[in-house]
Short mmCIF file of C-alpha atoms and ligand atoms in Angstrom, two decimals:
data_model
loop_
_atom_site.label_atom_id
_atom_site.label_comp_id
_atom_site.label_asym_id
_atom_site.label_seq_id
_atom_site.Cartn_x
_atom_site.Cartn_y
_atom_site.Cartn_z
CA MET A 91 78.46 10.29 30.17
CA ILE A 92 81.77 10.12 30.41
CA PHE A 93 83.88 7.41 28.12
CA VAL A 94 87.58 6.91 29.32
CA THR A 95 89.80 4.41 27.21
CA ARG A 96 93.16 2.73 27.66
CA ARG A 97 95.07 1.32 25.08
CA THR A 98 97.44 -1.46 25.74
CA HIS A 99 99.39 -4.29 23.38
CA PHE A 100 100.61 -7.60 24.07
CA ASN A 101 101.65 -10.52 21.22
CA ALA A 102 100.34 -13.85 21.45
CA ALA A 103 100.45 -16.65 19.36
CA HIS A 104 97.22 -18.81 18.26
CA ARG A 105 95.81 -20.91 16.19
CA LEU A 106 92.17 -20.73 14.99
CA ASN A 107 90.97 -25.31 14.59
CA ASN A 108 87.05 -26.55 16.15
CA PRO A 109 88.78 -29.86 17.56
CA SER A 110 84.95 -31.05 16.90
CA LYS A 111 85.39 -30.39 12.94
CA SER A 112 87.67 -32.56 10.46
CA GLU A 113 90.48 -31.37 9.10
CA GLU A 114 89.31 -30.01 5.97
CA TRP A 115 86.00 -28.31 7.81
CA ASN A 116 88.63 -25.90 9.45
CA GLN A 117 91.13 -25.26 6.17
CA GLU A 118 87.93 -24.62 4.75
CA THR A 119 87.45 -22.45 7.22
CA TYR A 120 90.54 -20.86 9.02
CA GLY A 121 92.80 -20.84 6.19
CA LYS A 122 96.19 -19.38 6.70
CA CYS A 123 94.34 -19.08 10.47
CA ASN A 124 94.57 -23.03 11.21
CA TYR A 125 98.21 -24.17 9.56
CA PRO A 126 99.22 -26.71 12.79
CA ASN A 127 102.33 -24.75 14.12
CA TRP A 128 100.77 -21.88 15.32
CA HIS A 129 101.27 -17.81 14.42
CA GLY A 130 100.97 -14.52 16.28
CA HIS A 131 99.53 -11.19 16.36
CA ASN A 132 100.64 -7.85 17.93
CA TYR A 133 97.05 -7.55 19.60
CA ILE A 134 96.35 -3.82 20.66
CA ILE A 135 93.08 -3.68 23.52
CA GLU A 136 91.07 -0.80 23.57
CA VAL A 137 89.36 -1.05 27.12
CA THR A 138 86.40 2.01 27.95
CA VAL A 139 84.67 3.22 31.27
CA ALA A 140 82.06 4.86 30.89
CA GLY A 141 80.74 6.97 34.01
CA GLU A 142 80.26 10.25 35.76
CA PRO A 143 83.53 11.95 37.12
CA ASP A 144 83.83 11.34 40.98
CA GLN A 145 83.38 14.70 42.59
CA GLU A 146 86.81 14.61 44.79
CA THR A 147 89.25 13.34 42.33
CA GLY A 148 87.57 14.10 38.89
CA TYR A 149 87.69 10.99 37.20
CA VAL A 150 86.17 8.54 35.64
CA ILE A 151 88.66 5.67 36.62
CA ASP A 152 92.61 6.15 38.08
CA LEU A 153 94.14 5.24 34.52
CA GLY A 154 96.71 4.12 36.33
CA LYS A 155 94.43 1.73 37.93
CA LEU A 156 92.77 1.04 34.90
CA LYS A 157 96.48 0.21 33.16
CA LYS A 158 97.51 -2.32 36.36
CA ILE A 159 94.13 -4.41 36.33
CA ILE A 160 94.35 -5.10 32.56
CA LYS A 161 98.23 -5.88 32.92
CA GLU A 162 97.05 -7.77 36.08
CA ARG A 163 94.00 -9.37 34.48
CA ILE A 164 95.20 -9.37 30.90
CA THR A 165 98.66 -9.02 29.34
CA ASP A 166 100.93 -10.86 32.18
CA PRO A 167 98.76 -13.60 31.43
CA CYS A 168 98.47 -13.51 27.54
CA ASP A 169 102.05 -11.28 26.44
CA HIS A 170 104.09 -13.66 24.27
CA ARG A 171 101.71 -17.14 25.18
CA ASN A 172 100.09 -19.02 22.87
CA LEU A 173 96.14 -18.24 23.96
CA ASN A 174 95.28 -21.68 23.19
CA LEU A 175 98.10 -23.63 25.34
CA ASP A 176 99.45 -21.14 27.60
CA VAL A 177 96.09 -19.38 29.29
CA PRO A 178 93.27 -20.78 32.19
CA PHE A 179 90.65 -18.84 31.39
CA LEU A 180 90.49 -19.32 27.33
CA GLU A 181 90.93 -23.17 28.10
CA GLY A 182 88.70 -25.18 25.59
CA ILE A 183 88.14 -21.41 23.72
CA ILE A 184 88.77 -20.78 20.28
CA PRO A 185 90.83 -17.69 20.40
CA THR A 186 89.31 -15.76 17.76
CA SER A 187 88.69 -12.36 18.94
CA GLU A 188 84.94 -12.20 19.17
CA ASN A 189 85.57 -14.97 21.82
CA LEU A 190 88.82 -13.64 22.84
CA VAL A 191 87.06 -10.01 23.36
CA LYS A 192 84.10 -11.35 25.29
CA VAL A 193 86.49 -13.25 27.85
CA PHE A 194 88.66 -10.39 28.56
CA TYR A 195 85.19 -7.62 29.21
CA GLU A 196 84.74 -10.55 31.84
CA GLN A 197 88.03 -10.77 33.01
CA LEU A 198 88.10 -7.09 33.65
CA LYS A 199 84.43 -6.10 34.65
CA GLN A 200 84.80 -6.69 38.68
CA ASP A 201 88.08 -5.03 39.27
CA VAL A 202 87.29 -2.12 36.74
CA GLU A 203 83.81 -1.48 38.28
CA GLN A 204 85.30 -1.43 41.66
CA SER A 205 88.30 0.88 41.05
CA ALA A 206 85.62 3.55 39.31
CA SER A 207 83.73 6.20 40.39
CA LYS A 208 80.10 5.35 41.76
CA GLY A 209 77.94 3.85 38.90
CA SER A 210 80.37 3.75 36.05
CA VAL A 211 80.58 0.48 34.08
CA LEU A 212 83.37 -1.26 32.42
CA TYR A 213 81.35 -0.40 28.67
CA SER A 214 83.19 -1.89 25.83
CA VAL A 215 87.00 -3.88 25.29
CA LYS A 216 87.77 -4.34 21.62
CA LEU A 217 90.58 -6.26 20.16
CA PHE A 218 93.08 -5.26 17.22
CA GLU A 219 94.01 -8.26 15.89
CA THR A 220 95.31 -6.62 12.83
CA GLU A 221 95.00 -3.10 11.96
CA ARG A 222 91.96 -3.79 9.65
CA ASN A 223 90.76 -6.47 12.27
CA VAL A 224 88.90 -5.72 15.13
CA ALA A 225 86.18 -7.01 17.17
CA GLU A 226 84.35 -5.09 20.52
CA TYR A 227 81.96 -6.39 23.25
CA CYS A 228 80.16 -3.79 24.37
CA PRO A 229 77.20 -5.07 26.22
CA TYR A 230 75.68 -1.73 26.32
CA ARG A 231 75.22 -0.83 23.49
CA TRP A 232 72.77 -3.41 22.01
CA THR A 233 70.51 -5.80 23.58
CA LYS A 234 68.14 -8.35 21.20
NI1 LIG B 326 95.36 -15.14 14.11
#
């Protein structure tokens, strides 16, 4: 099994707030991330495809194609946007890294697997919100 990863970055604003909870609950739970007038992150997204190289091309996935899919499905809709307000596929979602990474995975899965070699899967999506805070969605690694 070969793992191929493409790393991309985008900038976006967000606010963590659960509208079904009180103001106090939100402030206590999210702290600065709950400030009403938004804040920004320099996000880094890493998309990993796993499989065997195609016999003719030697690729698990053409990284040019993967780059294009990430651009169309994630960075074009999200870059320099407000993740709470501007991105249709994030509507109603509290934009924590955990929630974002799972939605991003679903956004990418079909296109990535169609472009990859036979039997390859979208293995994981990792989102760095800061250098120190990272969330990863990897449905293959752990099942309850
Ligand atoms: Ni934040």
